[in-house]
Amino acid sequence: MSYQDTIIGVLLDVSGSMRCNIKGRPEGDKGWIGAVFKCLDNLLDNDIKGNHKIFALCVGGAETGVFDLLKTLENGRQQGEQGFESINLSHEEVISWACVLLETNGATELRTWAPIWKLKREVSREDARAVLRLLTNLLENGDDSTMRKIVFDILPRACRVHVPIVADIARFKNNLLQMDGSLQADNEDIERVIRQIKDLVVSKIILDESITAYSISRASSILRMSTDNKKELTQQDIEEILSKVEPYIYGGTPLNEALTKCHRFFSSSQFRGHRKMLFVLSDGAPTDTATQAPIKEMHDSEITIVSCYITQDNLRNPRRLYATEQPEWKRQDEPFSTSGGLLGLFGNVLNQLLQSNGASFMFNLSSSVETQSIPRTIFVKKGWTVDVENNHVKLFAQVNHPDLVNEVTELAKNILFCQDALSDVLTTIDLDLYINQKLKGFQVSRQVGGVCFAHATATVMHLATHRIVDRYQGRVPADFNVFNRGCAYPDFHKLKEKMIDQFGRTPEGNLHDDGAYTDEVLKKTCPKLRLQVREVDLQGALAAVTAKRPVVTDFALNAQQWDQFFRFYRTQPTGILPKELIQNAHQPKAELEGHAVVLIGFNGKSLQFMNSWGTDWGDSGFFRVSNDGGVLPLPYVRFYDVYWTLNDLYQCEKEAYRIKGRALAESHINRLKSLQVATHMCRLCHKSSKVIDFKGNMKEVTCPKCYRKFPMKNAGPDILLAVYLALLQVKESK
């Protein structure tokens, strides 16, 4: 198991209380029902790499209460496909065989009602095989009642009655039409019959109440009804899914039962050590109040729960994450009519008995997380606000429009698969310090080895010291004087130059061509700054980034691989380096050249690094490499986590954090929250615009009013932060 391994659960409410939401909107099935299935589809992002698993439960089955959606759909597909892959039958032969089976069981005039040529034109190959499979299964199992249902209830009477050749045929035809169908099938007749028979295919599926976890790619192909990797569900896909599950839904809302099943499944030994997330989409409180959901146990098991509450209320601000329960949620919902008369009185009594409170239940179900766990990109998504209470926020959102469900699922994905380690320091530290090496004779185009070790290690150590509130300036070792007088934080350039002098020069004072060993530099330098270092695997590196700690990274390539590396980022500076490009240039006995960089972020598709070759290289000094299930395109890669513990702090620093830590955290969150309203006046056109409307990169930005560019160093910290987060957001969506 690696940090990449994640198990995601999805609970989709398809209960009776959702029926009015699904059917009663002007969008019809494109509204809430589309949102329910697109919610799952959005989580099934094929571009997300790694050994992730997902399961999806429908809550609200009419008979079973809770059933596995993906397993049901997979069974439906196999029902129509199993057993015919090895039989070489043409489309026409499959239809003819199905007709023979129906004719021998009573539909003697089937081919008179619908000739083979017409059936071949109107019935798809997949549907024909599904019908034939059902019919053969019915015969093999001796299921006469279902066969009779098809012949006598689904097929029109014209398929069973021979038309006499008499002079009064017109009167016979009229009588027959008045009964149940025409003598000759039209396209709609055939479509109706096939649809009803396919519903029977679904009805023969045994709904397995156990849970099955699928890989992302497998679940995606099951949901999208194909294996052609379509980017999103089409309306036809949604209608097909609905046709399969609709006979079983619109029941109660046994959320407690579903949550109990999920907790038991998450707790199984196969997922020990996995990251766990549960996404719940519902419009109400549980109806199975006799069962107690293990909500506390799920929170204690570190299952991250994201709740999306569907409501028809007119919300003032639906794009909001809450920190505390709102007073209006205490009012009881009204799932039953309270109109006048006896029915209204009965509804009022039921309301008082049930005490439904969907928003409150879903809020308390959701996880409370530290604000550092919230992807910073949400602060530049227009319209979203984030409440903060004691540096925590609930992963709970209310939505009153289907489109908003997609935004909440994006948030859920990003919590797992997208984090960065720099956004919290951008307003206080100039990244130009770290990206642009200021060393005489430095050549960006081919410099590897050399002094990169000092740049990467100094960057991470410098940032680590800045995470200490009011770092104490005393007791500095005499042999490592890298501090400005009266300043508690090390000077970056002096820190870097000291390491170059100590580790990167020959006895004659010249720079080593091969630089120095990164691990040796860190082990000898970190203790002098009251820091610790440990080599970690990819799991530990991504965990450190999630905790806002950049990670020193070194790797080694041969000459041909370096050529591919430089060529790729010269032609695709914002691209993601694929593993095949480097692997194909592997030479077992070739000499290697090492390089050190800083890991500063990741998402489901790539890792993001900060280089030290200037803002003209790569994506303004940054670059990305693919992350395919923990397999990186960088060979011989090693990660070093630089950190400190409470034991490394002086008592005055602990006291400073106690006094100032909360205020500093809230100040930073408030700065992030203010990005949506903050403005900046362009020095070129002297017009003000919102900072989130400025576009660009870490080198330069473009004014949204005059469309002229100016250097980022003249933009101010708010634009710097907004542009950085916007760049992360773009990379997530690609």
PDB file of N, CA and C in Angstrom, residues 292-364:
ATOM      1  N   GLN A 292     -28.913   3.046  14.706  1.00  0.00           N
ATOM      2  CA  GLN A 292     -28.030   4.158  15.019  1.00  0.00           C
ATOM      3  C   GLN A 292     -26.795   4.088  14.133  1.00  0.00           C
ATOM      4  N   ALA A 293     -26.578   5.121  13.328  1.00  0.00           N
ATOM      5  CA  ALA A 293     -25.405   5.142  12.459  1.00  0.00           C
ATOM      6  C   ALA A 293     -24.128   5.354  13.264  1.00  0.00           C
ATOM      7  N   PRO A 294     -23.040   4.678  12.909  1.00  0.00           N
ATOM      8  CA  PRO A 294     -21.786   4.805  13.667  1.00  0.00           C
ATOM      9  C   PRO A 294     -20.998   6.044  13.242  1.00  0.00           C
ATOM     10  N   ILE A 295     -21.609   7.211  13.388  1.00  0.00           N
ATOM     11  CA  ILE A 295     -20.969   8.435  12.896  1.00  0.00           C
ATOM     12  C   ILE A 295     -19.685   8.733  13.661  1.00  0.00           C
ATOM     13  N   LYS A 296     -19.741   8.628  14.993  1.00  0.00           N
ATOM     14  CA  LYS A 296     -18.542   8.900  15.792  1.00  0.00           C
ATOM     15  C   LYS A 296     -17.443   7.906  15.445  1.00  0.00           C
ATOM     16  N   GLU A 297     -17.818   6.650  15.300  1.00  0.00           N
ATOM     17  CA  GLU A 297     -16.822   5.631  14.966  1.00  0.00           C
ATOM     18  C   GLU A 297     -16.183   5.905  13.609  1.00  0.00           C
ATOM     19  N   MET A 298     -16.965   6.412  12.669  1.00  0.00           N
ATOM     20  CA  MET A 298     -16.426   6.719  11.343  1.00  0.00           C
ATOM     21  C   MET A 298     -15.447   7.891  11.424  1.00  0.00           C
ATOM     22  N   HIS A 299     -15.803   8.899  12.215  1.00  0.00           N
ATOM     23  CA  HIS A 299     -14.887  10.025  12.400  1.00  0.00           C
ATOM     24  C   HIS A 299     -13.605   9.569  13.093  1.00  0.00           C
ATOM     25  N   ASP A 300     -13.751   8.711  14.108  1.00  0.00           N
ATOM     26  CA  ASP A 300     -12.584   8.222  14.821  1.00  0.00           C
ATOM     27  C   ASP A 300     -11.695   7.354  13.928  1.00  0.00           C
ATOM     28  N   SER A 301     -12.294   6.718  12.926  1.00  0.00           N
ATOM     29  CA  SER A 301     -11.543   5.864  11.997  1.00  0.00           C
ATOM     30  C   SER A 301     -10.888   6.670  10.874  1.00  0.00           C
ATOM     31  N   GLU A 302     -10.954   7.992  10.987  1.00  0.00           N
ATOM     32  CA  GLU A 302     -10.345   8.898  10.013  1.00  0.00           C
ATOM     33  C   GLU A 302     -10.921   8.700   8.611  1.00  0.00           C
ATOM     34  N   ILE A 303     -12.221   8.456   8.562  1.00  0.00           N
ATOM     35  CA  ILE A 303     -12.930   8.445   7.287  1.00  0.00           C
ATOM     36  C   ILE A 303     -13.396   9.874   7.019  1.00  0.00           C
ATOM     37  N   THR A 304     -12.899  10.466   5.971  1.00  0.00           N
ATOM     38  CA  THR A 304     -13.299  11.833   5.619  1.00  0.00           C
ATOM     39  C   THR A 304     -14.668  11.781   4.960  1.00  0.00           C
ATOM     40  N   ILE A 305     -15.650  12.450   5.562  1.00  0.00           N
ATOM     41  CA  ILE A 305     -17.023  12.412   5.069  1.00  0.00           C
ATOM     42  C   ILE A 305     -17.394  13.789   4.520  1.00  0.00           C
ATOM     43  N   VAL A 306     -17.758  13.819   3.257  1.00  0.00           N
ATOM     44  CA  VAL A 306     -18.226  15.043   2.607  1.00  0.00           C
ATOM     45  C   VAL A 306     -19.720  14.898   2.374  1.00  0.00           C
ATOM     46  N   SER A 307     -20.506  15.822   2.902  1.00  0.00           N
ATOM     47  CA  SER A 307     -21.963  15.752   2.799  1.00  0.00           C
ATOM     48  C   SER A 307     -22.478  16.847   1.877  1.00  0.00           C
ATOM     49  N   CYS A 308     -23.316  16.449   0.948  1.00  0.00           N
ATOM     50  CA  CYS A 308     -23.949  17.396   0.032  1.00  0.00           C
ATOM     51  C   CYS A 308     -25.457  17.280   0.210  1.00  0.00           C
ATOM     52  N   TYR A 309     -26.031  18.300   0.819  1.00  0.00           N
ATOM     53  CA  TYR A 309     -27.449  18.288   1.174  1.00  0.00           C
ATOM     54  C   TYR A 309     -28.268  18.982   0.094  1.00  0.00           C
ATOM     55  N   ILE A 310     -29.198  18.247  -0.500  1.00  0.00           N
ATOM     56  CA  ILE A 310     -30.051  18.793  -1.548  1.00  0.00           C
ATOM     57  C   ILE A 310     -31.297  19.406  -0.919  1.00  0.00           C
ATOM     58  N   THR A 311     -31.561  20.625  -1.282  1.00  0.00           N
ATOM     59  CA  THR A 311     -32.725  21.317  -0.755  1.00  0.00           C
ATOM     60  C   THR A 311     -33.390  22.118  -1.860  1.00  0.00           C
ATOM     61  N   GLN A 312     -34.678  22.361  -1.702  1.00  0.00           N
ATOM     62  CA  GLN A 312     -35.389  23.221  -2.644  1.00  0.00           C
ATOM     63  C   GLN A 312     -35.564  24.630  -2.092  1.00  0.00           C
ATOM     64  N   ASP A 313     -34.946  24.894  -0.942  1.00  0.00           N
ATOM     65  CA  ASP A 313     -35.026  26.226  -0.362  1.00  0.00           C
ATOM     66  C   ASP A 313     -34.304  27.244  -1.239  1.00  0.00           C
ATOM     67  N   ASN A 314     -34.705  28.475  -1.120  1.00  0.00           N
ATOM     68  CA  ASN A 314     -34.053  29.565  -1.840  1.00  0.00           C
ATOM     69  C   ASN A 314     -32.859  30.041  -1.013  1.00  0.00           C
ATOM     70  N   LEU A 315     -31.712  29.434  -1.245  1.00  0.00           N
ATOM     71  CA  LEU A 315     -30.525  29.739  -0.458  1.00  0.00           C
ATOM     72  C   LEU A 315     -29.918  31.066  -0.892  1.00  0.00           C
ATOM     73  N   ARG A 316     -29.535  31.874   0.083  1.00  0.00           N
ATOM     74  CA  ARG A 316     -28.909  33.155  -0.224  1.00  0.00           C
ATOM     75  C   ARG A 316     -27.500  32.958  -0.786  1.00  0.00           C
ATOM     76  N   ASN A 317     -26.796  31.978  -0.246  1.00  0.00           N
ATOM     77  CA  ASN A 317     -25.443  31.705  -0.727  1.00  0.00           C
ATOM     78  C   ASN A 317     -25.208  30.197  -0.689  1.00  0.00           C
ATOM     79  N   PRO A 318     -25.543  29.472  -1.770  1.00  0.00           N
ATOM     80  CA  PRO A 318     -25.373  28.019  -1.747  1.00  0.00           C
ATOM     81  C   PRO A 318     -23.908  27.588  -1.806  1.00  0.00           C
ATOM     82  N   ARG A 319     -23.022  28.451  -2.325  1.00  0.00           N
ATOM     83  CA  ARG A 319     -21.592  28.102  -2.416  1.00  0.00           C
ATOM     84  C   ARG A 319     -20.906  28.500  -1.099  1.00  0.00           C
ATOM     85  N   ARG A 320     -21.096  27.658  -0.107  1.00  0.00           N
ATOM     86  CA  ARG A 320     -20.591  27.999   1.213  1.00  0.00           C
ATOM     87  C   ARG A 320     -20.238  26.737   1.982  1.00  0.00           C
ATOM     88  N   LEU A 321     -19.092  26.754   2.644  1.00  0.00           N
ATOM     89  CA  LEU A 321     -18.723  25.716   3.593  1.00  0.00           C
ATOM     90  C   LEU A 321     -18.915  26.273   4.997  1.00  0.00           C
ATOM     91  N   TYR A 322     -19.580  25.501   5.856  1.00  0.00           N
ATOM     92  CA  TYR A 322     -19.971  25.974   7.179  1.00  0.00           C
ATOM     93  C   TYR A 322     -19.037  25.446   8.254  1.00  0.00           C
ATOM     94  N   ALA A 323     -18.893  26.230   9.300  1.00  0.00           N
ATOM     95  CA  ALA A 323     -18.117  25.805  10.465  1.00  0.00           C
ATOM     96  C   ALA A 323     -19.014  25.449  11.644  1.00  0.00           C
ATOM     97  N   THR A 324     -20.193  26.071  11.709  1.00  0.00           N
ATOM     98  CA  THR A 324     -21.110  25.813  12.829  1.00  0.00           C
ATOM     99  C   THR A 324     -22.509  25.566  12.284  1.00  0.00           C
ATOM    100  N   GLU A 325     -23.303  24.856  13.077  1.00  0.00           N
ATOM    101  CA  GLU A 325     -24.678  24.558  12.699  1.00  0.00           C
ATOM    102  C   GLU A 325     -25.502  25.836  12.748  1.00  0.00           C
ATOM    103  N   GLN A 326     -26.342  26.035  11.736  1.00  0.00           N
ATOM    104  CA  GLN A 326     -27.132  27.243  11.629  1.00  0.00           C
ATOM    105  C   GLN A 326     -28.483  27.096  12.340  1.00  0.00           C
ATOM    106  N   PRO A 327     -28.965  28.181  12.958  1.00  0.00           N
ATOM    107  CA  PRO A 327     -30.222  28.087  13.725  1.00  0.00           C
ATOM    108  C   PRO A 327     -31.404  27.643  12.880  1.00  0.00           C
ATOM    109  N   GLU A 328     -31.448  28.057  11.608  1.00  0.00           N
ATOM    110  CA  GLU A 328     -32.615  27.713  10.783  1.00  0.00           C
ATOM    111  C   GLU A 328     -32.697  26.219  10.481  1.00  0.00           C
ATOM    112  N   TRP A 329     -31.590  25.495  10.659  1.00  0.00           N
ATOM    113  CA  TRP A 329     -31.640  24.065  10.408  1.00  0.00           C
ATOM    114  C   TRP A 329     -32.409  23.335  11.498  1.00  0.00           C
ATOM    115  N   LYS A 330     -32.613  24.006  12.617  1.00  0.00           N
ATOM    116  CA  LYS A 330     -33.331  23.372  13.713  1.00  0.00           C
ATOM    117  C   LYS A 330     -34.812  23.203  13.420  1.00  0.00           C
ATOM    118  N   ARG A 331     -35.307  24.012  12.476  1.00  0.00           N
ATOM    119  CA  ARG A 331     -36.721  23.846  12.143  1.00  0.00           C
ATOM    120  C   ARG A 331     -36.909  22.496  11.467  1.00  0.00           C
ATOM    121  N   GLN A 332     -38.074  21.893  11.680  1.00  0.00           N
ATOM    122  CA  GLN A 332     -38.289  20.593  11.073  1.00  0.00           C
ATOM    123  C   GLN A 332     -38.652  20.777   9.609  1.00  0.00           C
ATOM    124  N   ASP A 333     -38.133  19.854   8.774  1.00  0.00           N
ATOM    125  CA  ASP A 333     -38.509  19.848   7.366  1.00  0.00           C
ATOM    126  C   ASP A 333     -39.928  19.340   7.250  1.00  0.00           C
ATOM    127  N   GLU A 334     -40.557  19.542   6.109  1.00  0.00           N
ATOM    128  CA  GLU A 334     -41.937  19.147   5.908  1.00  0.00           C
ATOM    129  C   GLU A 334     -42.056  18.234   4.698  1.00  0.00           C
ATOM    130  N   PRO A 335     -41.738  16.951   4.858  1.00  0.00           N
ATOM    131  CA  PRO A 335     -41.823  16.052   3.737  1.00  0.00           C
ATOM    132  C   PRO A 335     -43.241  15.701   3.349  1.00  0.00           C
ATOM    133  N   PHE A 336     -44.225  15.955   4.247  1.00  0.00           N
ATOM    134  CA  PHE A 336     -45.613  15.633   3.960  1.00  0.00           C
ATOM    135  C   PHE A 336     -46.416  16.913   3.789  1.00  0.00           C
ATOM    136  N   SER A 337     -47.498  16.808   3.038  1.00  0.00           N
ATOM    137  CA  SER A 337     -48.359  17.955   2.785  1.00  0.00           C
ATOM    138  C   SER A 337     -49.019  18.414   4.076  1.00  0.00           C
ATOM    139  N   THR A 338     -49.112  19.731   4.228  1.00  0.00           N
ATOM    140  CA  THR A 338     -49.812  20.286   5.405  1.00  0.00           C
ATOM    141  C   THR A 338     -50.971  21.158   4.957  1.00  0.00           C
ATOM    142  N   SER A 339     -51.596  20.749   3.854  1.00  0.00           N
ATOM    143  CA  SER A 339     -52.766  21.475   3.384  1.00  0.00           C
ATOM    144  C   SER A 339     -53.927  21.227   4.328  1.00  0.00           C
ATOM    145  N   GLY A 340     -55.037  21.904   4.062  1.00  0.00           N
ATOM    146  CA  GLY A 340     -56.163  21.809   4.969  1.00  0.00           C
ATOM    147  C   GLY A 340     -56.822  20.451   4.978  1.00  0.00           C
ATOM    148  N   GLY A 341     -57.780  20.276   5.871  1.00  0.00           N
ATOM    149  CA  GLY A 341     -58.539  19.043   5.926  1.00  0.00           C
ATOM    150  C   GLY A 341     -57.833  17.960   6.711  1.00  0.00           C
ATOM    151  N   LEU A 342     -58.445  16.770   6.622  1.00  0.00           N
ATOM    152  CA  LEU A 342     -57.932  15.620   7.364  1.00  0.00           C
ATOM    153  C   LEU A 342     -56.530  15.230   6.910  1.00  0.00           C
ATOM    154  N   LEU A 343     -56.275  15.309   5.579  1.00  0.00           N
ATOM    155  CA  LEU A 343     -54.953  14.944   5.065  1.00  0.00           C
ATOM    156  C   LEU A 343     -53.879  15.887   5.607  1.00  0.00           C
ATOM    157  N   GLY A 344     -54.229  17.186   5.667  1.00  0.00           N
ATOM    158  CA  GLY A 344     -53.260  18.137   6.214  1.00  0.00           C
ATOM    159  C   GLY A 344     -52.985  17.877   7.675  1.00  0.00           C
ATOM    160  N   LEU A 345     -54.041  17.564   8.457  1.00  0.00           N
ATOM    161  CA  LEU A 345     -53.858  17.245   9.861  1.00  0.00           C
ATOM    162  C   LEU A 345     -52.981  16.017  10.028  1.00  0.00           C
ATOM    163  N   PHE A 346     -53.221  14.992   9.172  1.00  0.00           N
ATOM    164  CA  PHE A 346     -52.416  13.771   9.227  1.00  0.00           C
ATOM    165  C   PHE A 346     -50.946  14.081   8.909  1.00  0.00           C
ATOM    166  N   GLY A 347     -50.737  14.977   7.932  1.00  0.00           N
ATOM    167  CA  GLY A 347     -49.362  15.356   7.575  1.00  0.00           C
ATOM    168  C   GLY A 347     -48.667  16.065   8.721  1.00  0.00           C
ATOM    169  N   ASN A 348     -49.400  16.967   9.405  1.00  0.00           N
ATOM    170  CA  ASN A 348     -48.797  17.675  10.542  1.00  0.00           C
ATOM    171  C   ASN A 348     -48.401  16.709  11.657  1.00  0.00           C
ATOM    172  N   VAL A 349     -49.253  15.728  11.914  1.00  0.00           N
ATOM    173  CA  VAL A 349     -48.947  14.747  12.950  1.00  0.00           C
ATOM    174  C   VAL A 349     -47.696  13.953  12.583  1.00  0.00           C
ATOM    175  N   LEU A 350     -47.624  13.530  11.297  1.00  0.00           N
ATOM    176  CA  LEU A 350     -46.453  12.770  10.869  1.00  0.00           C
ATOM    177  C   LEU A 350     -45.187  13.607  10.971  1.00  0.00           C
ATOM    178  N   ASN A 351     -45.313  14.873  10.614  1.00  0.00           N
ATOM    179  CA  ASN A 351     -44.140  15.748  10.718  1.00  0.00           C
ATOM    180  C   ASN A 351     -43.649  15.836  12.150  1.00  0.00           C
ATOM    181  N   GLN A 352     -44.573  15.973  13.085  1.00  0.00           N
ATOM    182  CA  GLN A 352     -44.190  16.089  14.487  1.00  0.00           C
ATOM    183  C   GLN A 352     -43.568  14.792  14.991  1.00  0.00           C
ATOM    184  N   LEU A 353     -44.062  13.657  14.472  1.00  0.00           N
ATOM    185  CA  LEU A 353     -43.525  12.377  14.911  1.00  0.00           C
ATOM    186  C   LEU A 353     -42.125  12.134  14.364  1.00  0.00           C
ATOM    187  N   LEU A 354     -41.940  12.455  13.075  1.00  0.00           N
ATOM    188  CA  LEU A 354     -40.663  12.135  12.432  1.00  0.00           C
ATOM    189  C   LEU A 354     -39.553  13.104  12.803  1.00  0.00           C
ATOM    190  N   GLN A 355     -39.943  14.380  13.044  1.00  0.00           N
ATOM    191  CA  GLN A 355     -38.943  15.391  13.387  1.00  0.00           C
ATOM    192  C   GLN A 355     -37.768  15.363  12.400  1.00  0.00           C
ATOM    193  N   SER A 356     -38.105  15.326  11.104  1.00  0.00           N
ATOM    194  CA  SER A 356     -37.058  15.274  10.082  1.00  0.00           C
ATOM    195  C   SER A 356     -36.212  16.537  10.131  1.00  0.00           C
ATOM    196  N   ASN A 357     -34.944  16.368   9.977  1.00  0.00           N
ATOM    197  CA  ASN A 357     -34.043  17.510   9.975  1.00  0.00           C
ATOM    198  C   ASN A 357     -32.823  17.145   9.139  1.00  0.00           C
ATOM    199  N   GLY A 358     -33.001  17.200   7.831  1.00  0.00           N
ATOM    200  CA  GLY A 358     -31.970  16.737   6.920  1.00  0.00           C
ATOM    201  C   GLY A 358     -30.696  17.539   6.995  1.00  0.00           C
ATOM    202  N   ALA A 359     -30.795  18.866   6.998  1.00  0.00           N
ATOM    203  CA  ALA A 359     -29.597  19.700   7.004  1.00  0.00           C
ATOM    204  C   ALA A 359     -28.777  19.461   8.257  1.00  0.00           C
ATOM    205  N   SER A 360     -29.441  19.392   9.407  1.00  0.00           N
ATOM    206  CA  SER A 360     -28.729  19.181  10.664  1.00  0.00           C
ATOM    207  C   SER A 360     -28.044  17.820  10.685  1.00  0.00           C
ATOM    208  N   PHE A 361     -28.758  16.787  10.223  1.00  0.00           N
ATOM    209  CA  PHE A 361     -28.167  15.448  10.210  1.00  0.00           C
ATOM    210  C   PHE A 361     -26.938  15.407   9.298  1.00  0.00           C
ATOM    211  N   MET A 362     -27.075  15.959   8.106  1.00  0.00           N
ATOM    212  CA  MET A 362     -25.970  15.910   7.141  1.00  0.00           C
ATOM    213  C   MET A 362     -24.788  16.745   7.623  1.00  0.00           C
ATOM    214  N   PHE A 363     -25.066  17.861   8.291  1.00  0.00           N
ATOM    215  CA  PHE A 363     -23.979  18.690   8.823  1.00  0.00           C
ATOM    216  C   PHE A 363     -23.182  17.922   9.874  1.00  0.00           C
ATOM    217  N   ASN A 364     -23.882  17.281  10.803  1.00  0.00           N
ATOM    218  CA  ASN A 364     -23.196  16.546  11.871  1.00  0.00           C
ATOM    219  C   ASN A 364     -22.515  15.284  11.347  1.00  0.00           C
TER     220      ASN A 364
END
